[in-house]
Coordinates of C-alpha atoms and ligand atoms in Angstrom, one line a residue:
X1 CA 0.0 0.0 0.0
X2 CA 1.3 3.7 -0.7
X3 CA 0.8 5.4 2.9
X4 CA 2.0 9.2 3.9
X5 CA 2.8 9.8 7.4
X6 CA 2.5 13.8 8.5
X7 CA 4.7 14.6 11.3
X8 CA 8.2 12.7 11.6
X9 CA 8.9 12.8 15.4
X10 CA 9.3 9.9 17.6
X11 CA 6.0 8.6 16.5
X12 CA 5.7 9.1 13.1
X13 CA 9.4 8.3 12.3
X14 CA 9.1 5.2 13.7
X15 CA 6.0 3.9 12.5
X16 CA 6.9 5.1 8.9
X17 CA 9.9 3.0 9.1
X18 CA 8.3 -0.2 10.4
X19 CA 5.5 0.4 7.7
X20 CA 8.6 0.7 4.8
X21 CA 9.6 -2.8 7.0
X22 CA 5.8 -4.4 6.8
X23 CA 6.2 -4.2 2.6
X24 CA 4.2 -0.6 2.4
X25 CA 5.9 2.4 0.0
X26 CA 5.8 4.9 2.5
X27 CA 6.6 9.1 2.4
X28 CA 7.2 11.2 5.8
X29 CA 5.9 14.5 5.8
X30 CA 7.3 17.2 7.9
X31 CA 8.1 21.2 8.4
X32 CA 11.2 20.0 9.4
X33 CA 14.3 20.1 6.7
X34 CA 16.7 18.6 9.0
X35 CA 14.8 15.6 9.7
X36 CA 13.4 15.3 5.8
X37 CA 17.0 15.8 5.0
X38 CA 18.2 12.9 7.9
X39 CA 15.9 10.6 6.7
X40 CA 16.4 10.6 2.8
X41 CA 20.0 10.5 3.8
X42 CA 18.9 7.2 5.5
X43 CA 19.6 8.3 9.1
X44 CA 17.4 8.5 12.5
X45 CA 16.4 11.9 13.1
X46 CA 15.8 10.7 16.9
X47 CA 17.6 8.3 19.3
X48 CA 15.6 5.0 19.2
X49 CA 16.9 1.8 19.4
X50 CA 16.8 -0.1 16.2
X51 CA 15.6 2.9 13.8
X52 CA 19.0 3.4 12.3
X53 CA 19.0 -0.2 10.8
X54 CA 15.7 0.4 9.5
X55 CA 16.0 3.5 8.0
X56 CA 19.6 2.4 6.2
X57 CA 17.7 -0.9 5.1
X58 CA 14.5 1.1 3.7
X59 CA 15.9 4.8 3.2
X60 CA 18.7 6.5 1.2
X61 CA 21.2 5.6 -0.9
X62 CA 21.3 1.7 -1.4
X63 CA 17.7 1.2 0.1
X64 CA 15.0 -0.9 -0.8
X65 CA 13.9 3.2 -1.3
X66 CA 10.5 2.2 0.2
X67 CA 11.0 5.3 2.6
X68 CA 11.4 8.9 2.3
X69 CA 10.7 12.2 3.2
X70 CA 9.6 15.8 2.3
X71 CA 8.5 19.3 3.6
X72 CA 5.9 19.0 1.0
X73 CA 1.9 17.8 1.2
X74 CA 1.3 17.4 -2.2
X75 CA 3.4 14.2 -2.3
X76 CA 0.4 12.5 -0.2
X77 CA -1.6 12.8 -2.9
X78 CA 0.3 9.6 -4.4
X79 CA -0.8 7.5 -1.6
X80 CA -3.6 5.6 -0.3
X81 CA -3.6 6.5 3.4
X82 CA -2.0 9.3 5.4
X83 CA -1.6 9.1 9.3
X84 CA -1.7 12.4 11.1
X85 CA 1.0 11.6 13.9
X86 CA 1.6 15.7 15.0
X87 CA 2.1 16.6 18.8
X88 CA -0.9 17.5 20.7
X89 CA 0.9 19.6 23.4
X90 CA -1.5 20.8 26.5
X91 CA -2.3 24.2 27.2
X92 CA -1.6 26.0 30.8
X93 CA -4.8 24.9 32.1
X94 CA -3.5 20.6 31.3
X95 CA -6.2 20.3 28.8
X96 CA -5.0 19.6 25.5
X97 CA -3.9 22.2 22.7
X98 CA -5.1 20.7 19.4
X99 CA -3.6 23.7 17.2
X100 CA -1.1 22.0 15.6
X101 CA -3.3 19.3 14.6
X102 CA -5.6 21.8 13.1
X103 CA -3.0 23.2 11.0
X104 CA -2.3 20.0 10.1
X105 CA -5.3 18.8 9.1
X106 CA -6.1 22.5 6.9
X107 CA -3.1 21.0 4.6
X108 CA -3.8 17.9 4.5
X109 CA -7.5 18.2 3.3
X110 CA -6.3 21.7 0.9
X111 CA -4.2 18.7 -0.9
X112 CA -6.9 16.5 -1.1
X113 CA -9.2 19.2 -2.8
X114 CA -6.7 18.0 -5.8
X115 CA -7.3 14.4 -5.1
X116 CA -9.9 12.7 -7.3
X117 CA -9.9 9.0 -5.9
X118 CA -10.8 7.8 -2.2
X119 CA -8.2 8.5 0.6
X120 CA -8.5 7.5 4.5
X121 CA -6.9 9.5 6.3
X122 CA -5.6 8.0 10.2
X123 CA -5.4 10.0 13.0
X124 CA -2.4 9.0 15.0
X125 CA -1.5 11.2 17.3
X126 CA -3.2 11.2 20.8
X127 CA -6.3 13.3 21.0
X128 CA -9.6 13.6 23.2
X129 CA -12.6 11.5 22.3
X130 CA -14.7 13.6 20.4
X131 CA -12.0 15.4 18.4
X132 CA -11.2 13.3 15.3
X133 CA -15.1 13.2 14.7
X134 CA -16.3 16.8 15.9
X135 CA -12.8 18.6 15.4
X136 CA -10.6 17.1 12.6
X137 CA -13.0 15.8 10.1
X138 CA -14.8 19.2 9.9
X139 CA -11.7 21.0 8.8
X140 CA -11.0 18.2 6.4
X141 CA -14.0 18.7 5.0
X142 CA -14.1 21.8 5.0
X143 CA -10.6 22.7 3.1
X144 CA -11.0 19.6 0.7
X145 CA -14.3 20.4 -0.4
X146 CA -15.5 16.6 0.2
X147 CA -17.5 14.8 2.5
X148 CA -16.4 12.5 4.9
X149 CA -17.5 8.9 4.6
X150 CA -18.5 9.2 1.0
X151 CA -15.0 11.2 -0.8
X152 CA -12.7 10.0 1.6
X153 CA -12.4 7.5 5.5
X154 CA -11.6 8.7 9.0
X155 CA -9.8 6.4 11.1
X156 CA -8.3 6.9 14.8
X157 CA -5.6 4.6 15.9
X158 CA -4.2 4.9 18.8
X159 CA -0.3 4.3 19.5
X160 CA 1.3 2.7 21.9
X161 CA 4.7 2.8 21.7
X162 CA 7.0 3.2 24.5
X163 CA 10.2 5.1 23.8
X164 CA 13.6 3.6 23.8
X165 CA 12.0 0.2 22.7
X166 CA 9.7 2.0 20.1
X167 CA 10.5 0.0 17.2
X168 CA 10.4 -3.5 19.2
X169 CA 6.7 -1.9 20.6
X170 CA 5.5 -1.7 17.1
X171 CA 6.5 -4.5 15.5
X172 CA 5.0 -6.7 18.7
X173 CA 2.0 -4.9 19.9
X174 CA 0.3 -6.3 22.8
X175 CA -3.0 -5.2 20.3
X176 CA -4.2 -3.2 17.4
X177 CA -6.9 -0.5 17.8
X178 CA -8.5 0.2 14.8
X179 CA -11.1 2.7 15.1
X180 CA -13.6 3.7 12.2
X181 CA -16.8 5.6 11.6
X182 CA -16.7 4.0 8.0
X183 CA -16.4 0.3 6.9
X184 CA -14.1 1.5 4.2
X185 CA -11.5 3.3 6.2
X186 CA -11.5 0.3 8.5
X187 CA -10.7 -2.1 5.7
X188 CA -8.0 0.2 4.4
X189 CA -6.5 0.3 8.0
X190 CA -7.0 -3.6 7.6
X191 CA -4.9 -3.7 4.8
X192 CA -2.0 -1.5 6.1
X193 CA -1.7 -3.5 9.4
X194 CA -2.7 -7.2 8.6
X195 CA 1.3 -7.9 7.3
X196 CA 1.4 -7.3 10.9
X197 CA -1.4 -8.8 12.5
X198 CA -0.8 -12.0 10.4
X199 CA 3.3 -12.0 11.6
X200 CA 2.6 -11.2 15.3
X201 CA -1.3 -12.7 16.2
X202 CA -1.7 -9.6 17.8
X203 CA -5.5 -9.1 19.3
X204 CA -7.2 -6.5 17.1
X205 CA -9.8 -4.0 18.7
X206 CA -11.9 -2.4 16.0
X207 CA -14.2 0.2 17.7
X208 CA -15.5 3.9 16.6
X209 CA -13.0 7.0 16.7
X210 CA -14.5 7.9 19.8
X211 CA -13.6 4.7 21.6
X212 CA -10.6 3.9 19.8
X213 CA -9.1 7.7 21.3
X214 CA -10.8 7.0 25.1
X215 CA -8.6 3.5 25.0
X216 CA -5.5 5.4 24.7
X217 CA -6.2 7.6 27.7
X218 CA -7.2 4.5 30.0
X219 CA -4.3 2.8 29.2
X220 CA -1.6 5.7 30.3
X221 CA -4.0 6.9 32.9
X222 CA -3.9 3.3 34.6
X223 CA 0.0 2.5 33.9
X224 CA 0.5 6.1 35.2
X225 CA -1.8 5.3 38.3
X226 CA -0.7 2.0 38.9
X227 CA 3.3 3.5 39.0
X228 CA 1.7 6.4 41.7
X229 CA 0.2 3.7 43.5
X230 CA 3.1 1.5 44.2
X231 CA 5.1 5.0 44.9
X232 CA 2.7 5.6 47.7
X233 CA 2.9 2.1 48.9
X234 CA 6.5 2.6 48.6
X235 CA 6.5 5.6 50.6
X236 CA 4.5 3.6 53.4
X237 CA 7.1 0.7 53.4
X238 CA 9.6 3.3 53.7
X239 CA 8.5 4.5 56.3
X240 CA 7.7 1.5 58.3
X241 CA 11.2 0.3 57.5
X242 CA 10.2 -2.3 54.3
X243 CA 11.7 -3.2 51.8
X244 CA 8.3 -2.2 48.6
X245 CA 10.8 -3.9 46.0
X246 CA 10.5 -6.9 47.8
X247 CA 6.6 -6.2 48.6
X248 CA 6.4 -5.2 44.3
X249 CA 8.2 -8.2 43.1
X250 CA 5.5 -10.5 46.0
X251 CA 2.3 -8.8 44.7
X252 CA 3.3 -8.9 40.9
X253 CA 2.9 -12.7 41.1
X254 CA -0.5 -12.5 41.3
X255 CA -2.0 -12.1 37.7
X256 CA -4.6 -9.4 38.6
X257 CA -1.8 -6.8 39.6
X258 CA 0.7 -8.1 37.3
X259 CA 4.7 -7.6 37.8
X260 CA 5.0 -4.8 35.3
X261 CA 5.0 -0.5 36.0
X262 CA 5.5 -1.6 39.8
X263 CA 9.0 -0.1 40.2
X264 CA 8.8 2.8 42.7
X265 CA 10.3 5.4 43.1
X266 CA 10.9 9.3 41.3
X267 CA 7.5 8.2 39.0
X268 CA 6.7 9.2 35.8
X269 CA 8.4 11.5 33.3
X270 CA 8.4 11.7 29.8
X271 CA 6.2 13.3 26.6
X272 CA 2.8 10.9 27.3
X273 CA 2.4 10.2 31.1
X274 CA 2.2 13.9 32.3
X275 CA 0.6 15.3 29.5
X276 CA -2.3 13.1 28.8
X277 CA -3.0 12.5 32.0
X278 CA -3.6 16.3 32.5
X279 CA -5.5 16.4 29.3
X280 CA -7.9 13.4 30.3
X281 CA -8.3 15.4 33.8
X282 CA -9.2 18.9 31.9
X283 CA -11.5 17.2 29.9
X284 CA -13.3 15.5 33.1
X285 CA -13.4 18.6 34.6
X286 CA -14.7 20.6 31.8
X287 CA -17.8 17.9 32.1
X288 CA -17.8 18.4 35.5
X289 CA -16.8 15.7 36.8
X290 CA -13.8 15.5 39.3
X291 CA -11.0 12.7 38.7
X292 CA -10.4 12.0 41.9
X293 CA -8.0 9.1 41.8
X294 CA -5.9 10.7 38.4
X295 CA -5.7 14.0 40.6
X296 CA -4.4 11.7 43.5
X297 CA -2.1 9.8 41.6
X298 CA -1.0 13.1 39.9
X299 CA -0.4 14.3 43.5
X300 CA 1.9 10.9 44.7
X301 CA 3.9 11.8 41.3
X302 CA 4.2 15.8 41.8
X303 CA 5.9 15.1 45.4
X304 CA 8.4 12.4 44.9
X305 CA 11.3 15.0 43.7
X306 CA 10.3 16.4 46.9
X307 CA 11.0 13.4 48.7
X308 CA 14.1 12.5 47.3
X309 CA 15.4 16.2 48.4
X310 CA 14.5 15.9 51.5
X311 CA 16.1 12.7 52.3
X312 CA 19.4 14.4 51.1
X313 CA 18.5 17.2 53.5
X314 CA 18.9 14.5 56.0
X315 CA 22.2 14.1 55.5
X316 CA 24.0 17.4 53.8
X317 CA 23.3 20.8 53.9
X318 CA 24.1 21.2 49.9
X319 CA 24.6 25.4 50.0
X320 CA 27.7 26.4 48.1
X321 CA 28.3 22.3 47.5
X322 CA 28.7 20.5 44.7
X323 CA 26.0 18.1 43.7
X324 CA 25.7 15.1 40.9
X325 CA 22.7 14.3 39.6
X326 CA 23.0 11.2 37.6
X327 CA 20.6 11.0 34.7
X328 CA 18.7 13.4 33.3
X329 CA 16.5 11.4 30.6
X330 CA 12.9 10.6 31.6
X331 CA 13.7 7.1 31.1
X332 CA 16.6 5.1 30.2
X333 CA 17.2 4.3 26.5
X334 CA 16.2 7.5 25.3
X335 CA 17.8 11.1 25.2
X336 CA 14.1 12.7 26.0
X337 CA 14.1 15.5 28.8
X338 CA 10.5 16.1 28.2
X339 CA 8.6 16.5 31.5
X340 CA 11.7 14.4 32.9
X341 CA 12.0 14.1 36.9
X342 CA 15.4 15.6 36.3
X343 CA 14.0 18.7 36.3
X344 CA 11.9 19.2 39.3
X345 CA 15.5 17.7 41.3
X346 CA 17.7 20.1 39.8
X347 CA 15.4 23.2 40.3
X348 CA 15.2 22.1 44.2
X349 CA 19.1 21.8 44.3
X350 CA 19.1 25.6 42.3
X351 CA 16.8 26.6 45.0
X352 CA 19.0 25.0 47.8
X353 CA 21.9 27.4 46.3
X354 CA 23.9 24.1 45.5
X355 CA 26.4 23.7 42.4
X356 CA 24.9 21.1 39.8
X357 CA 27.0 19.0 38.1
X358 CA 24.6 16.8 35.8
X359 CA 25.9 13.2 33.9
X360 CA 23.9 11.5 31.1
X361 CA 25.2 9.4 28.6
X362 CA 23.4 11.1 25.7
X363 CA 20.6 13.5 26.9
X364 CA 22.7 15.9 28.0
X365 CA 22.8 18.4 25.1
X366 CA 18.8 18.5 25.4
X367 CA 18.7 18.9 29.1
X368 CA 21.1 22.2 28.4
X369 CA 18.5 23.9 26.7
X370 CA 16.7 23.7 29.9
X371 CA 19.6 24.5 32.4
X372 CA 22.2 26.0 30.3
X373 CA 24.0 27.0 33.6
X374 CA 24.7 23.6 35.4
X375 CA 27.8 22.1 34.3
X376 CA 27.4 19.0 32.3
X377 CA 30.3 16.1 33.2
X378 CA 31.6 13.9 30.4
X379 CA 31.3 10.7 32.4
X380 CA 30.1 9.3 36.1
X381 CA 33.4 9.5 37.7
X382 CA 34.0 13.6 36.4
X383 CA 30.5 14.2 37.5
X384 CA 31.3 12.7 41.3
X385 CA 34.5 13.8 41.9
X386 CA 34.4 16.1 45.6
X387 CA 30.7 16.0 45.0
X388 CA 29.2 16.2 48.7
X389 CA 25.9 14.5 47.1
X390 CA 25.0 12.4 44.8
X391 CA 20.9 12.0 43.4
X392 CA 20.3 8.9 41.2
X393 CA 17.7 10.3 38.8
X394 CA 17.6 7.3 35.7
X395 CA 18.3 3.6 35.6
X396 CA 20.6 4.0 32.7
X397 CA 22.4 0.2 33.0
X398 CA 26.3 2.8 33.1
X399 CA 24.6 4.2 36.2
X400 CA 23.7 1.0 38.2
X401 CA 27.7 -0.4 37.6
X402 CA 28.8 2.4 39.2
X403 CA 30.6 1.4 42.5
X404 CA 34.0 2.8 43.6
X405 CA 33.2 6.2 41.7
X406 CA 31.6 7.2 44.8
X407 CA 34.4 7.1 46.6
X408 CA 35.8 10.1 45.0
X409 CA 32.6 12.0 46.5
X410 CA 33.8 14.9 49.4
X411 CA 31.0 13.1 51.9
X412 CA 29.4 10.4 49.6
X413 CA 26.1 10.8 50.6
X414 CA 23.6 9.0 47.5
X415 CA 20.2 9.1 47.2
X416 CA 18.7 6.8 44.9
X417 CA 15.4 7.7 43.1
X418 CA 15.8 4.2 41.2
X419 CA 17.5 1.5 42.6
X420 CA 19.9 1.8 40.6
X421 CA 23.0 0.7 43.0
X422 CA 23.3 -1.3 45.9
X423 CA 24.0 -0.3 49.5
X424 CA 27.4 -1.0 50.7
X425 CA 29.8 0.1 53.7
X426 CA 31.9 3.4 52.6
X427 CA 28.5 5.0 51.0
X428 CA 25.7 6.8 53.0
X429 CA 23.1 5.2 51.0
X430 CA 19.1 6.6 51.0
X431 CA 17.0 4.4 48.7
X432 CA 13.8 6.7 48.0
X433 CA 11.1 3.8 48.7
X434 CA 13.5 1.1 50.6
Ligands
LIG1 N1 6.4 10.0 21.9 C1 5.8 8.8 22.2 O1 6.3 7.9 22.8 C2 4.3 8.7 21.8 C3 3.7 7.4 21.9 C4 2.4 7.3 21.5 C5 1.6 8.4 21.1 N2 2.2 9.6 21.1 C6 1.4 10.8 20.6 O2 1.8 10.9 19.2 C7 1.7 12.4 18.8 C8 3.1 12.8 18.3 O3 4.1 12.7 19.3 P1 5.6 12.7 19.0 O4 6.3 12.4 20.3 O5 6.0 11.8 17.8 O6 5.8 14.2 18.6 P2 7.2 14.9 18.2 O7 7.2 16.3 18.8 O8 8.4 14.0 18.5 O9 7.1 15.1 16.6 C9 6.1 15.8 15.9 C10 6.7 16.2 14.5 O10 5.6 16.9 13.8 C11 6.3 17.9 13.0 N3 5.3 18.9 12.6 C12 4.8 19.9 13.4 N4 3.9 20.6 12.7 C13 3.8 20.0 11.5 C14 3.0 20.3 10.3 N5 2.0 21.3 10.3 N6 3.1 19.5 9.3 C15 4.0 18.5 9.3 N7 4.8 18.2 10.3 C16 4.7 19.0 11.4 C17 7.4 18.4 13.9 O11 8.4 19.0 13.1 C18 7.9 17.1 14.5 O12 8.9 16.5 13.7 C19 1.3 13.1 20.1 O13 -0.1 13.2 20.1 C20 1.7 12.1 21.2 O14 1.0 12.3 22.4 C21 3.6 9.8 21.4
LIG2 O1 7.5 0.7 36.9 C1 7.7 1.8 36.4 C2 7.5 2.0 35.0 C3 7.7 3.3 34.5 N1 8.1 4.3 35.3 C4 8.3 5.7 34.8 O2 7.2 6.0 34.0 C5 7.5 6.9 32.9 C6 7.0 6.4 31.6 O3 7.7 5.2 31.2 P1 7.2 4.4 29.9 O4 5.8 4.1 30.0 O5 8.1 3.2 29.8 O6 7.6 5.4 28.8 P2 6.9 6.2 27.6 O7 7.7 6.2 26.4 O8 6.4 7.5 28.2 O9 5.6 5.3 27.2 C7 4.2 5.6 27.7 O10 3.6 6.6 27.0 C8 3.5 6.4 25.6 C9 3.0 7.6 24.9 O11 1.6 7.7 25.1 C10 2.7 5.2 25.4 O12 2.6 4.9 24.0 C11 3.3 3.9 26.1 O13 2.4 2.8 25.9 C12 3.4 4.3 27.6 O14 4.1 3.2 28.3 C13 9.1 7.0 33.0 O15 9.5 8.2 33.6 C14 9.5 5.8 33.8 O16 10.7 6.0 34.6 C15 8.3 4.1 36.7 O17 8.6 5.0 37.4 N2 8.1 2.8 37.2

C-alpha cells in the first residue's frame, strides 16, 4: 500500500519506518528540513533503538527506497492513506492544545481538494474523544471540499509505543486499535496492518474513533496510576522500614496486579504520562466531573522530587556544595528530557543554592537547553568527583555499575530515586522507597 505519514517525530518516524519494513511504500511529511534531509539520507532523526538499521535498510542511498521524506503535502496525494501523527501539546490549564493538529489537518484536506480518488486519512497522534469526529473531520471537509464517509475514510488509531524500545513496541504490539466511523476506512487500515497482525497474532480492537481515542487515555491513565500507586505504597514501606521492591516483586505474582509498571520510586516523566494525564483530567473537569484518583495519583507523582530532596536534607546541607545528579532522561534508553524528573530535582538543588553537576550518557545536550547554567560532566566519575551528594535520577544500565566512583565523592552521601546501586559500607546510602 502507498501510505503518507505527516509529522516525523518519535512517532511518526518510527511507524513510517516499520510500515517501509511491513512491505508498504511509505513518504514522511514534515516542516522540518533537517529531519526530511536525515531521513532521505537514510539516518534516524531521533535516538531509538533499532531505527537506524531500519531507516539504512528502507531509506537513502542503497535502500530498498520504500521510505522517504519531504517538507511538501502534495506528495500524499500519491498514496492511499495518510496518518496524522503531529504533537498535541496541553495548554496551561492541562487540557489539550489541538492547534497543531488543526494546521495540520487544513493542509492535508487543501491537498486533497486536488485528489480525485478515495483517501483514508488515520489520526495517530493522541487526541480527546470527540476530536477526530467533531474537530478534525470538519476542517478536512471543510478545506478539501468533500465529505467524509463518501469522498474520503476517517480512522483513529491509537499508538502505543513506548520510547527507547519504540520500534520493538511496534513490530510486537500487545494489540491493534482500529477505530472507524466507515467500513471503508477500516478495511484500508485492515490492509495496512494485517502484514502485521498475520506475523505477530496480535489481538485486534476495531471500535468507533471515539472509543478507539478513550482507549489510549485508560491505558496511560492506569500505567500512570498503577506507577503512583506503588510509589505511595513505597513511601508507606519506607517509612515503616520495608523493603516495597521486595513487597512489588511479591504482589506482581499474582496475575490481577501483574509484575510490570511496579517499580517505585521518582515516577513518571516523559512526553505521554504527564501530558495526557492532564488532558484526560481537563477534559473531566470541563464535564464536570472531578478525577479523583488521576488527581491523587498526579499528586503521589508531583511530590516524589520532593522526597528525594529531602532525604538528602537528611544528610548534607548542599549550600555552596557540589551536587551530581545522575541522569537526566525521563527514562533510560532515550535522550528525552521532556517532563523528565530531572528537572523538578535540579530546580530544588538551584533553590537549595547548590552547584549542579549533571551526567547523562546522551541527553545531556537536550537537558542544556533547559539549564544552560549547570555544568554537564563527560562521564560518572568527572561528574562525582568532591561532589558532597550524589541523586540517582535514571536507571541507565552505566549508572547501576557504578561502584567505587563514589568514593571520589567529598562526603558520599547517595540518594537513589531508582534502585539503581546497591548499599554498601563506605557510602551513605538513601533508597527513596527502601
Ligand atoms: N512519543 C511517544 O512515545 C508517543 C507514543 C504514543 C503516542 N504519542 C502521541 O503521538 C503524537 C506525536 O508525538 P511525538 O512524540 O511523535 O511528537 P514529536 O514532537 O516528536 O514530533 C512531531 C513532529 O511533527 C512535526 N510537525 C509539526 N507541525 C507540522 C505540520 N504542520 N506538518 C508536518 N509536520 C509537522 C514536527 O516538526 C515534529 O517532527 C502526540 O499526540 C503524542 O501524544 C507519542
Ligand atoms: O515501573 C515503572 C515504570 C515506569 N516508570 C516511569 O514512567 C515513565 C514512563 O515510562 P514508559 O511508559 O516506559 O515510557 P513512555 O515512552 O512514556 O511510554 C508511555 O507513554 C507512551 C505515549 O503515550 C505510550 O505509547 C506507552 O504505551 C506508555 O508506556 C518513565 O518516567 C518511567 O521512569 C516508573 O517510574 N516505574
Amino acid at each position: 500500500m502507498h501510505l503518507s505519514v505527516v509529522g516525523s517525530g518519535y512517532v511518526g518516524t518510527t511507524i513510517a519506518a516499520c510500515f517501509a519494513d511491513l512491505g508498504h511504500d511509505v513518504v514522511n511529511v514534515d516542516i522540518d528540513e533537517e529531519i526530511v534531509d536525515a531521513i532521505n539520507a537514510g539516518e534516524a532523526p531521533i535516538h531509538e533503538d533499532g531505527l537506524p538499521e531500519l531507516l539504512e535498510k528502507h531509506a537513502g542511498s542503497n535502500s530498498t527506497n520504500r521510505l522517504r521524506a519531504t517538507t511538501d503535502y502534495a506528495e500524499l496525494l500519491n498514496t492511499d492513506a495518510t496518518f496524522l501523527c503531529l504533537p498535541t501539546p496541553q495548554n496551561d490549564d492541562g487540557s489539550i492544545d489541538l492547534s497543531i493538529m488543526e494546521t495540520g489537518a487544513a493542509q492535508l484536506g487543501a491537498t486533497l481538494a486536488d485528489k480525485d480518488d478515495w483517501h483514508t486519512v488515520v489520526v495517530k497522534s493522541t487526541v480527546i474523544p470527540g476530536s477526530t469526529e467533531d474537530k478534525i473531520t470538519p476542517i478536512l471537509e471543510r478545506e478539501s471540499n468533500k465529505i467524509a464517509g463518501e469522498d474520503f475514510g476517517i480512522g483513529m488509531n491509537p499508538e502505543f509505543l513506548r520510547e527507547g524500545t519504540a520500534v520493538h513496541d511496534f513490530l510486537d504490539p500487545d494489540k491493534v486499535v482500529l477505530g472507524a466511523d466507515d467500513d471503508r476506512a477500516l478495511a484500508d487500515m485492515h490492509e495496512v496492518f494485517d502484514p502485521l497482525i498475520d506475523q505477530t497474532d496480535a489481538p485486534v480492537v476495531e471500535t468507533d474513533t471515539r472509543t478507539a481515542e478513550m482507549i489510549k487515555y485508560a491505558n496511560n491513565s492506569f500505567l500512570a496510576a498503577k506507577v503512583s500507586l506503588i510509589n505511595d505504597i513505597g513511601n508507606i514501606c519506607k517509612e515503616l522500614g520495608v523493603d516495597a521492591y521486595e513487597v512489588a516483586d511479591a504482589i506482581g505474582l499474582d496475575d490481577r496486579i501483574g509484575a510490570q509498571f511496579l517499580r517505585s520510586g521518582l515516577g513518571w516523566g516523559g512526553s505521554c504520562f504527564p501530558k495526557d494525564t492532564a488532558a484526560i483530567r481537563a477534559a473531566a473537569r470541563q464535564h464536570e466531573y472531578e478525577p479523583l484518583m488521576l488527581d491523587a495519583a498526579t499528586e503521589v507523582n508531583d511530590e516524589q522530587p520532593t522526597r528525594l530532596l529531602s532525604f538528602m536534607d537528611d544528610h548534607v546541607d548542599v549550600r555552596g556544595k557540589r551536587v551530581t545528579v545522575l541522569g537526566l532522561a525521563f527514562k533510560p534508553g532515550t535522550d528525552d528530557v521532556r517532563n523528565s524528573r530531572a528537572i523538578p530535582v535540579i530546580e530544588g538543588l538551584q533553590q537549595r543554592g547548590a552547584k549542579v553537576v549533571a551526567y547523562d550518557p546522551i541527553a545531556a545536550e537536550n537537558m542544556r537547553e533547559h539549564f544552560p547554567n549547570i555544568q554537564y560532566a563527560e562521564s560518572p566519575a568527572a561528574a562525582l568527583d568532591s561532589a558532597s551528594a550524589a541523586l540517582i535520577v535514571t536507571d541507565w544500565e552505566e549508572i547501576t555499575l557504578l561502584d567505587k566512583e563514589f568514593d571520589a565523592m567529598a562526603t558520599p552521601v547517595v540518594v537513589d530515586g531508582r534502585r539503581a546501586i546497591d548499599r554498601r559500607d563506605g557510602i551513605v546510602y538513601e533508597g527513596l522507597t527502601w
